[in-house]
Coordinates of C-alpha atoms in Angstrom, one line a residue:
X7 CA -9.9 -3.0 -28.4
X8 CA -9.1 -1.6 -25.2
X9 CA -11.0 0.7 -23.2
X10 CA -8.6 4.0 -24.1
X11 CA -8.9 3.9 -27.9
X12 CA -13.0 4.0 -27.3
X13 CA -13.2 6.7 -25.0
X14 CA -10.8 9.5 -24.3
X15 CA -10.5 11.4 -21.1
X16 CA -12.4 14.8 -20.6
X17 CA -10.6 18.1 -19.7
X18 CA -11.5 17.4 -16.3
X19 CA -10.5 14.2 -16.0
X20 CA -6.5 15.5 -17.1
X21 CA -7.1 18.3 -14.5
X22 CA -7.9 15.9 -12.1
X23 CA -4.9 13.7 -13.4
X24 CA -2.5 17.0 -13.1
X25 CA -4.1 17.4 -9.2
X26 CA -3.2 14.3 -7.9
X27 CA 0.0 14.1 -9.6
X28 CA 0.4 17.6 -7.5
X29 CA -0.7 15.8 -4.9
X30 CA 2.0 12.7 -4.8
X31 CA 4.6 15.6 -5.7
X32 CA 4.0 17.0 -2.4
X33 CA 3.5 14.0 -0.3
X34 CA 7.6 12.7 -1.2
X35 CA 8.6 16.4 -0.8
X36 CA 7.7 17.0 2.6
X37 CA 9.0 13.9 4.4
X38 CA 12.2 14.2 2.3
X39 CA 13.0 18.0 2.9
X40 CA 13.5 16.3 6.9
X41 CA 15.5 13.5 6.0
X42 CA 19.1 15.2 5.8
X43 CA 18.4 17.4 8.4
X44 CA 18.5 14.2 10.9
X45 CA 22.1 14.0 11.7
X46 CA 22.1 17.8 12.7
X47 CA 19.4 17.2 14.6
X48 CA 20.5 14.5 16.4
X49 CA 24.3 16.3 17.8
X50 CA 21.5 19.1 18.8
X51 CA 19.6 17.0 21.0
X52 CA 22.6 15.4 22.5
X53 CA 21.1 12.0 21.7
X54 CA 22.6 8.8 21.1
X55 CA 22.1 6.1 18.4
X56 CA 19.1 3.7 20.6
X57 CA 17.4 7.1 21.8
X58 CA 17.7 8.5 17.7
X59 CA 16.5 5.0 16.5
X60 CA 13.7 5.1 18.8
X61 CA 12.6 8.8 18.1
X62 CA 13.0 8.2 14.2
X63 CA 10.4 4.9 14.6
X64 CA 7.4 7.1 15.8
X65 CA 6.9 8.1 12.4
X66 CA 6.3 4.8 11.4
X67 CA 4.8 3.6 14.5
X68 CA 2.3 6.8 14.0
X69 CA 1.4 5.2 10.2
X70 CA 0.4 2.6 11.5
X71 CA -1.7 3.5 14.3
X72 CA -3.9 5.6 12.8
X73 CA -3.7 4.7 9.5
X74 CA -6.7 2.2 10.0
X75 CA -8.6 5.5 10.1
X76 CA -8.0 6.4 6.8
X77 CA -10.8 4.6 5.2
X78 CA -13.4 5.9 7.1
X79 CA -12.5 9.6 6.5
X80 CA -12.1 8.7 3.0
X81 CA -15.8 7.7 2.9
X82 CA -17.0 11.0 5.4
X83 CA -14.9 13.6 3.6
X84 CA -14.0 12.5 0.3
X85 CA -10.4 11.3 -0.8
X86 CA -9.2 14.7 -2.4
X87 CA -10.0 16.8 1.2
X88 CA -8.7 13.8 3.2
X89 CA -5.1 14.1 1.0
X90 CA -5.0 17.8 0.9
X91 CA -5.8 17.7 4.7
X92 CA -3.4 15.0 5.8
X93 CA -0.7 17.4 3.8
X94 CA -1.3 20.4 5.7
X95 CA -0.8 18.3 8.5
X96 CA 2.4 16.5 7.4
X97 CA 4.4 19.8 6.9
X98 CA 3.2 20.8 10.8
X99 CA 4.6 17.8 12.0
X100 CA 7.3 17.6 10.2
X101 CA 8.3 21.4 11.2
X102 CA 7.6 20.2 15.0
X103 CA 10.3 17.9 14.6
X104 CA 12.8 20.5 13.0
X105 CA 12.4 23.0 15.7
X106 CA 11.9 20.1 18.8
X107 CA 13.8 21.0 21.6
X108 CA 13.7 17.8 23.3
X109 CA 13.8 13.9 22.1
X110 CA 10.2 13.4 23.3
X111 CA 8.8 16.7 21.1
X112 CA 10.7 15.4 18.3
X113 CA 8.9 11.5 18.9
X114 CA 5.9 13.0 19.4
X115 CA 6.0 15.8 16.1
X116 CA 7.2 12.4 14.2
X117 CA 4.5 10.2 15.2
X118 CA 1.9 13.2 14.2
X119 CA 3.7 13.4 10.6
X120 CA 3.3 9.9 10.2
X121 CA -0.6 9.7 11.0
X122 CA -0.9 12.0 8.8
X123 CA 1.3 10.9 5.9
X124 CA -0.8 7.5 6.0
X125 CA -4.2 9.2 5.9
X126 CA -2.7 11.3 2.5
X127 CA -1.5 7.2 1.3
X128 CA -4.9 6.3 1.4
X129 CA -6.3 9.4 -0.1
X130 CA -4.3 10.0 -2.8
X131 CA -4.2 6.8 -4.3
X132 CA -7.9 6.2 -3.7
X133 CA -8.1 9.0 -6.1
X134 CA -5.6 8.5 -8.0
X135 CA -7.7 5.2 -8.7
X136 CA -11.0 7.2 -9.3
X137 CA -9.2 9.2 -12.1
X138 CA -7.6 5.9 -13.4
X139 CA -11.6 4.2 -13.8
X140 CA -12.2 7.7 -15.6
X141 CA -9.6 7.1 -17.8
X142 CA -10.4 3.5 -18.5
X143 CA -6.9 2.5 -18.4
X144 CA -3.7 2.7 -16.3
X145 CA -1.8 5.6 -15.2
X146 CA -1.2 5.2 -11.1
X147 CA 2.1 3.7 -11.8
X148 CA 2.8 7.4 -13.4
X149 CA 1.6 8.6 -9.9
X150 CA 3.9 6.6 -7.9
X151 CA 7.1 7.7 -10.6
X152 CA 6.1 11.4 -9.7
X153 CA 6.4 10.6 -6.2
X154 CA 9.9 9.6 -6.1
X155 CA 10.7 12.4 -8.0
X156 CA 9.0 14.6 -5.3
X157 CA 11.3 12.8 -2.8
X158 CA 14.6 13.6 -5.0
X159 CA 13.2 17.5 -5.1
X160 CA 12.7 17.8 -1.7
X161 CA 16.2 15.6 -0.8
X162 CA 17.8 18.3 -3.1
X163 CA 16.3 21.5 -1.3
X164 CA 17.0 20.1 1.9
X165 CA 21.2 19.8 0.8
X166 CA 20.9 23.2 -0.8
X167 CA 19.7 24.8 2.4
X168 CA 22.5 23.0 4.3
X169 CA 24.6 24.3 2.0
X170 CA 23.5 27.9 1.9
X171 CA 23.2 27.5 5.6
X172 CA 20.3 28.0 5.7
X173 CA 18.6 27.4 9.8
X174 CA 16.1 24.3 10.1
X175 CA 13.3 26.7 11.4
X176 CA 12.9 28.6 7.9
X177 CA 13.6 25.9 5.5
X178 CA 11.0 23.7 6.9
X179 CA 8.5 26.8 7.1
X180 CA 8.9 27.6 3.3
X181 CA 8.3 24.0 2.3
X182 CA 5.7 23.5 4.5
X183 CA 4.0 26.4 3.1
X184 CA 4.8 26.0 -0.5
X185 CA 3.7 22.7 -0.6
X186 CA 0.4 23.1 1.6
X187 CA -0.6 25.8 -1.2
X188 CA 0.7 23.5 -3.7
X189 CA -1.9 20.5 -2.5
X190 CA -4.6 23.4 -1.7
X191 CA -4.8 24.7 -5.2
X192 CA -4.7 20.8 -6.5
X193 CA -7.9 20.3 -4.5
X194 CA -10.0 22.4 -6.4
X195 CA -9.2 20.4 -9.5
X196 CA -9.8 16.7 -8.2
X197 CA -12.9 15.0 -9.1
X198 CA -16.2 16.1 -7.0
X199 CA -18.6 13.9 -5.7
X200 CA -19.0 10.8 -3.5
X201 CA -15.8 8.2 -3.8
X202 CA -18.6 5.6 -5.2
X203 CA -19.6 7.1 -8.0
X204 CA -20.4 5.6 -10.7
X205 CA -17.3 5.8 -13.2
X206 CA -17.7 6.6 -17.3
X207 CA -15.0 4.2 -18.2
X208 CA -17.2 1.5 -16.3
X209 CA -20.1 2.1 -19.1
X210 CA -17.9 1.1 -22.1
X211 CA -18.8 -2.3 -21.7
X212 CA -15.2 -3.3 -22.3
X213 CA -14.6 -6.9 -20.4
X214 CA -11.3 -8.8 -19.4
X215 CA -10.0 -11.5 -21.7
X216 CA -10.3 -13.9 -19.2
X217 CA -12.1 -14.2 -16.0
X218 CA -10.0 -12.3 -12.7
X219 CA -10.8 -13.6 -9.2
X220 CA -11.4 -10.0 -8.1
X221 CA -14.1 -9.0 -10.5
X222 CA -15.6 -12.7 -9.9
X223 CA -18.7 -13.2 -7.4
X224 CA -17.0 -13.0 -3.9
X225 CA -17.6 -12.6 -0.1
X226 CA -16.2 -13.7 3.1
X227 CA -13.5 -16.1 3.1
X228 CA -12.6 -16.0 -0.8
X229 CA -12.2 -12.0 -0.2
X230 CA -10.4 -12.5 2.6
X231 CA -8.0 -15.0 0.8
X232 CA -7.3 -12.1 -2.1
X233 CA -7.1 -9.7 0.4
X234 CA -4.1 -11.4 2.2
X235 CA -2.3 -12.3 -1.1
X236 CA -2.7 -8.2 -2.3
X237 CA -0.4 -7.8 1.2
X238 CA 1.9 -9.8 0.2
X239 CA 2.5 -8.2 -3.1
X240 CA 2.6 -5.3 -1.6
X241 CA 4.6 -6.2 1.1
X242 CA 7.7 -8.4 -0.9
X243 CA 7.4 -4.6 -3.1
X244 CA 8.5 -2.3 0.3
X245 CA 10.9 -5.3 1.4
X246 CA 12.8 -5.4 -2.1
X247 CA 12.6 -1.2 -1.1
X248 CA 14.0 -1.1 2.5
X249 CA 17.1 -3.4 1.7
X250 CA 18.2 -1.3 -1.2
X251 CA 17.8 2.1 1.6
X252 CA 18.6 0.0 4.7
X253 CA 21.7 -2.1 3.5
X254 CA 22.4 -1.5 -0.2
X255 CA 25.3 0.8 1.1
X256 CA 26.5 -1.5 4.1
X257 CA 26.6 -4.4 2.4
X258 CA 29.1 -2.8 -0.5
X259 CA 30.8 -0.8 1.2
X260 CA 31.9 -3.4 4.4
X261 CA 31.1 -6.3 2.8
X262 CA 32.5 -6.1 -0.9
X263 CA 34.8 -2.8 0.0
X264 CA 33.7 -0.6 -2.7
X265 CA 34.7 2.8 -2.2
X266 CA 32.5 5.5 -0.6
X267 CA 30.9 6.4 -4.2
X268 CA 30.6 3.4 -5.6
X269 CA 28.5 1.8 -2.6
X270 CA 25.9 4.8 -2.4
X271 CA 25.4 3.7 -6.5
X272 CA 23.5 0.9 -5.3
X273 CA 20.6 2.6 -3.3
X274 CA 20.8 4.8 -6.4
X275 CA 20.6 1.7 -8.9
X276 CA 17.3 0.7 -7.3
X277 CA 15.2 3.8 -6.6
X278 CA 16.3 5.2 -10.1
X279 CA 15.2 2.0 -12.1
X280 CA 12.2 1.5 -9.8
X281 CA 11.6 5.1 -11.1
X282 CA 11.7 3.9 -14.9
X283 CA 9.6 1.0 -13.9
X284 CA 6.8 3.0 -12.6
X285 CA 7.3 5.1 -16.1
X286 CA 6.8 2.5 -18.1
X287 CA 4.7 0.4 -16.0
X288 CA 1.3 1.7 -17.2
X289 CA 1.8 1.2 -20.4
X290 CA 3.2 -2.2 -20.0
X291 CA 0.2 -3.0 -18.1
X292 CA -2.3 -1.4 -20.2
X293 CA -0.5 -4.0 -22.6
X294 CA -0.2 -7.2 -21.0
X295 CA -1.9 -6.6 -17.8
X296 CA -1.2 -6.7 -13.9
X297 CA -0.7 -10.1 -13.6
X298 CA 1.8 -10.9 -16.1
X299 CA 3.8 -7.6 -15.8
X300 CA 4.0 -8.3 -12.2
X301 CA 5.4 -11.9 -12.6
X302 CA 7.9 -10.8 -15.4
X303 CA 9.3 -8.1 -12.6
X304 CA 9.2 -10.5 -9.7
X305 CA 11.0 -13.2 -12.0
X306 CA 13.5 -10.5 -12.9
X307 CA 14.4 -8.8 -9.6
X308 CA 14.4 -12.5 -8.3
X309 CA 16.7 -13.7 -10.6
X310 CA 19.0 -10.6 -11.3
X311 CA 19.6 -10.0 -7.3
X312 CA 20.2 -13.9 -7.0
X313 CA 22.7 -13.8 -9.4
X314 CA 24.5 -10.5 -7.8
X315 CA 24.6 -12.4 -4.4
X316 CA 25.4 -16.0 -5.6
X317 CA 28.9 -14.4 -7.4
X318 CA 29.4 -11.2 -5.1
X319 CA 31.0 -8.5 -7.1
X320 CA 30.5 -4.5 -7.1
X321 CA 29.4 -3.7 -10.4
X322 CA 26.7 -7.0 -10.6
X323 CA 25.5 -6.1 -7.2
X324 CA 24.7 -2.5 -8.2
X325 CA 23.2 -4.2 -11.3
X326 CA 21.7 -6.5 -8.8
X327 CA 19.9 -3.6 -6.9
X328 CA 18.6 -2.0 -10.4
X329 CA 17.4 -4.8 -11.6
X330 CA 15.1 -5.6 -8.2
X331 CA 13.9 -1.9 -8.5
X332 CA 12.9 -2.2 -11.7
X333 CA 11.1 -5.7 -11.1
X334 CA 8.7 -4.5 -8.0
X335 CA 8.1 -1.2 -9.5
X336 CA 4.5 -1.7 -9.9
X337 CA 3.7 -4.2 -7.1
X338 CA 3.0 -1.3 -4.4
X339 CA 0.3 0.2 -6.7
X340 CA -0.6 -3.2 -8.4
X341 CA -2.1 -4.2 -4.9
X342 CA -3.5 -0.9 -4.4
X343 CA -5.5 -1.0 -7.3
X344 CA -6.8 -4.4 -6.9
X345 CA -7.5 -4.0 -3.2
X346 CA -9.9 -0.5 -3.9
X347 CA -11.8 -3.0 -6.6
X348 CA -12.8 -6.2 -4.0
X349 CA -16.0 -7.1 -4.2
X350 CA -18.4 -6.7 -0.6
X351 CA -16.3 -4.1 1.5
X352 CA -16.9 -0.4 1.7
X353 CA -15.2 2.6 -0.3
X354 CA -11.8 2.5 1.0
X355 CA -11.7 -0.2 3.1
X356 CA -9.5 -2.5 0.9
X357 CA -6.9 0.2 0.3
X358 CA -6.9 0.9 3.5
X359 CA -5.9 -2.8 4.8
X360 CA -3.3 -2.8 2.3
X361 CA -1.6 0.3 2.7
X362 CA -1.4 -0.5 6.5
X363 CA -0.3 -4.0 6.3
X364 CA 2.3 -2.9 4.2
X365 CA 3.6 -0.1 6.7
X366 CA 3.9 -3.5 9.6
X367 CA 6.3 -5.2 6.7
X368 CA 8.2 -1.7 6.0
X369 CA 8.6 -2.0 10.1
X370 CA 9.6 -4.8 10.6
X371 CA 12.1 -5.9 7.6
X372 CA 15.3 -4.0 9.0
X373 CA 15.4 -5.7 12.1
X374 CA 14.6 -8.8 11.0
X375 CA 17.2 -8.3 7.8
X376 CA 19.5 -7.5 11.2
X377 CA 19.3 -10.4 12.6
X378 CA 19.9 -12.7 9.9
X379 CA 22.8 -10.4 8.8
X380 CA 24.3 -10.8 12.7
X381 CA 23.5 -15.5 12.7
X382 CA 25.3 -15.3 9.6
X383 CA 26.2 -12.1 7.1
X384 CA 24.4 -9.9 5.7
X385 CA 24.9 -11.3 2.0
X386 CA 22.5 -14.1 3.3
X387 CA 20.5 -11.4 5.1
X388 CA 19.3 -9.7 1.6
X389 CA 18.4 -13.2 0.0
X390 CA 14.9 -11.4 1.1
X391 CA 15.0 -9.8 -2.5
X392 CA 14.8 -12.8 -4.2
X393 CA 12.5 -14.2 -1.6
X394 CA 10.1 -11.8 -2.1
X395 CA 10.3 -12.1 -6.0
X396 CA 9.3 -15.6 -5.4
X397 CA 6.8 -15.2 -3.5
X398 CA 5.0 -12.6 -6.2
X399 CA 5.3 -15.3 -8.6
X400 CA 3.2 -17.4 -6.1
X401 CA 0.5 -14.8 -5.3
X402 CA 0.0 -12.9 -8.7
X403 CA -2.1 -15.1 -9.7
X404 CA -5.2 -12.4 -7.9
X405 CA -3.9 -9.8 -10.1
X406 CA -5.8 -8.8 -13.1
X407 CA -5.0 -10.1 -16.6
X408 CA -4.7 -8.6 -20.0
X409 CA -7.7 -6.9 -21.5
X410 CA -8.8 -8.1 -24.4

């Protein structure tokens, strides 16, 4: 019998499940309500392509350097005021950008929206995680879906505003501010108290069917072992990610010559079956557990993208690209989960690691994609999908299995 048919969650627990949700709505708005803006941005600046490429890597380069950080403010603050926080934050930095008058303001307003979009990572998903232990099953793959469907929303009032004509200085001021009060009035519904509290789903006495490296006796090296194989989970997750929004489109339109439509499908193809993943994912894991629901999607994405670039056509790349967004849909929050659980290291501090290392892989797989792609082609370039597939099969073996 598993943990959800004994006990079922309190009225503040689903208010607390409705805040972070909130929470992760916000967080893919923001960023995304800047995203289409870039182009215009760039003719206003007077910039060209190495000087854009540059400015647009401070937000990543800002992730990373402070998101280390993250764990320790977790712990002194509490998750829900370091998410809410890192929000208000976010939209500043992100309106910064909008209105920058030079390349360097922009660069700089970037790299402060991406500190602060990996402090609210962190946060939210630590808890995101607290409310899961409340729950006593899984539901932070439903957080994850929510967050892609914050990105479309925000993606969607950006082009309306474009549309409309709306100036960059206003758009980015109403969404900043509608979000901020958005996350502000989610705060006072997260969970109070200290991040290591102890959990009511922990006193069911429910135990795994079989005994999990992570829940086993563990320090030092053996921690450090299940710690590095969580990265790479996460990490083969954001590379199967950046090749459908880095070269999806490339690769069909210059490489197989679909048409203008037909090669944006694929980016589509992925993020929208990574979005039924994440949908589904809690139940199937709830079901059959982490471990086995993340080897069935690595074998999958593995597999169906292998096939798309052994026999290169249109339609069974685009089925191609699904298929790997529906097979990593879980990994990202898979790893997360497992890493907030390790045994020996303080409140945060596996999530943290994670969620940071990850950032480095999201870095660093375009240019490294862009090299293979210009030794040989790019069809050889994105055999890093079903690398990455493979080597989830390898390391899922950390994840937790089915409950019994």
């Amino acid at each position: 019998m598993t943990v959800d048919v004994l006990r079922r969650p309190a009225p503040a627990d689903r208010r607390a499940r409705l805040a972070v949700a909130v929470l992760f709505f916000t967080n893919g708005a923001l960023f995304a309500n800047l995203l289409p803006r870039y182009p215009q941005i760039k003719a206003d600046l007077g910039i060209g392509n190495a000087a854009y490429g540059l400015a647009v890597a401070a937000f990543p380069a800002g992730a990373i350097t402070a998101g280390l950080a993250a764990g320790v403010l977790v712990r002194r603050f509490g998750s829900a005021r370091v998410a809410v926080g890192g929000t208000l934050l976010t939209g500043v930095g992100i309106l910064a950008a909008g209105l920058a008058d030079s390349v360097v303001v922009f660069a700089g307003a970037l790299f402060l929206a991406g500190a602060m979009d990996a402090f609210t990572d962190v946060a939210q998903n630590a808890h995101g995680l607290r409310v899961q232990r409340r729950y006593g099953r899984s539901i932070i793959n439903s957080f994850h879906a929510i967050w892609s469907i914050g990105a479309v929303t925000g993606g969607s009032m950006a082009a309306a505003a474009i549309a409309l004509g709306v100036a960059r200085g206003p758009h980015l001021l109403f969404s900043a501010v509608v979000f901020a009060v958005a996350a502000c009035v989610a705060l006072r519904y997260c969970l109070p108290g200290p991040e290591t509290e102890a959990e009511p789903a922990a006193e069911t006495g429910a135990e795994d069917s079989a005994p999990s490296p992570i829940r086993a006796p563990a320090a030092g090296l053996r921690t450090g072992w299940v710690l590095a194989a969580l990265v790479l989970i996460a990490t083969a997750g954001t590379l199967v990610e950046d090749a459908g929004m880095s070269w999806a489109t490339l690769y069909l339109s210059d490489s197989l010559h679909a048409t203008a439509a037909l090669a944006a499908s694929g980016y589509v193809a992925l993020v929208g079956a990574q979005f039924v993943g994440r949908i589904v994912g809690d139940r199937l894991v709830d079901r059959f557990g982490q471990r086995a629901v993340a080897r069935s999607g690595a074998l999958i994405a593995a597999v169906g993208m292998g096939l798309a670039l052994a026999v290169p056509t249109v339609p069974g790349t685009v089925l191609g690209f699904a298929a790997a967004g529906f097979g990593v849909a879980t990994l990202v929050p898979a790893a997360m989960h497992e890493a907030d659980e390790l045994p020996g290291l303080k409140p945060g501090s596996g999530l943290t690691l994670v969620s940071w290392l990850m950032r480095l892989g999201f870095l660093l797989s375009p240019p490294v994609v862009g090299l293979v792609a210009d030794a040989t082609s790019l069809r050889v370039g994105l055999l890093v999908v079903p690398l990455a597939g493979l080597l989830v099969l390898l390391c899922a073996g950390v994840l937790r299995p089915r409950r019994s």
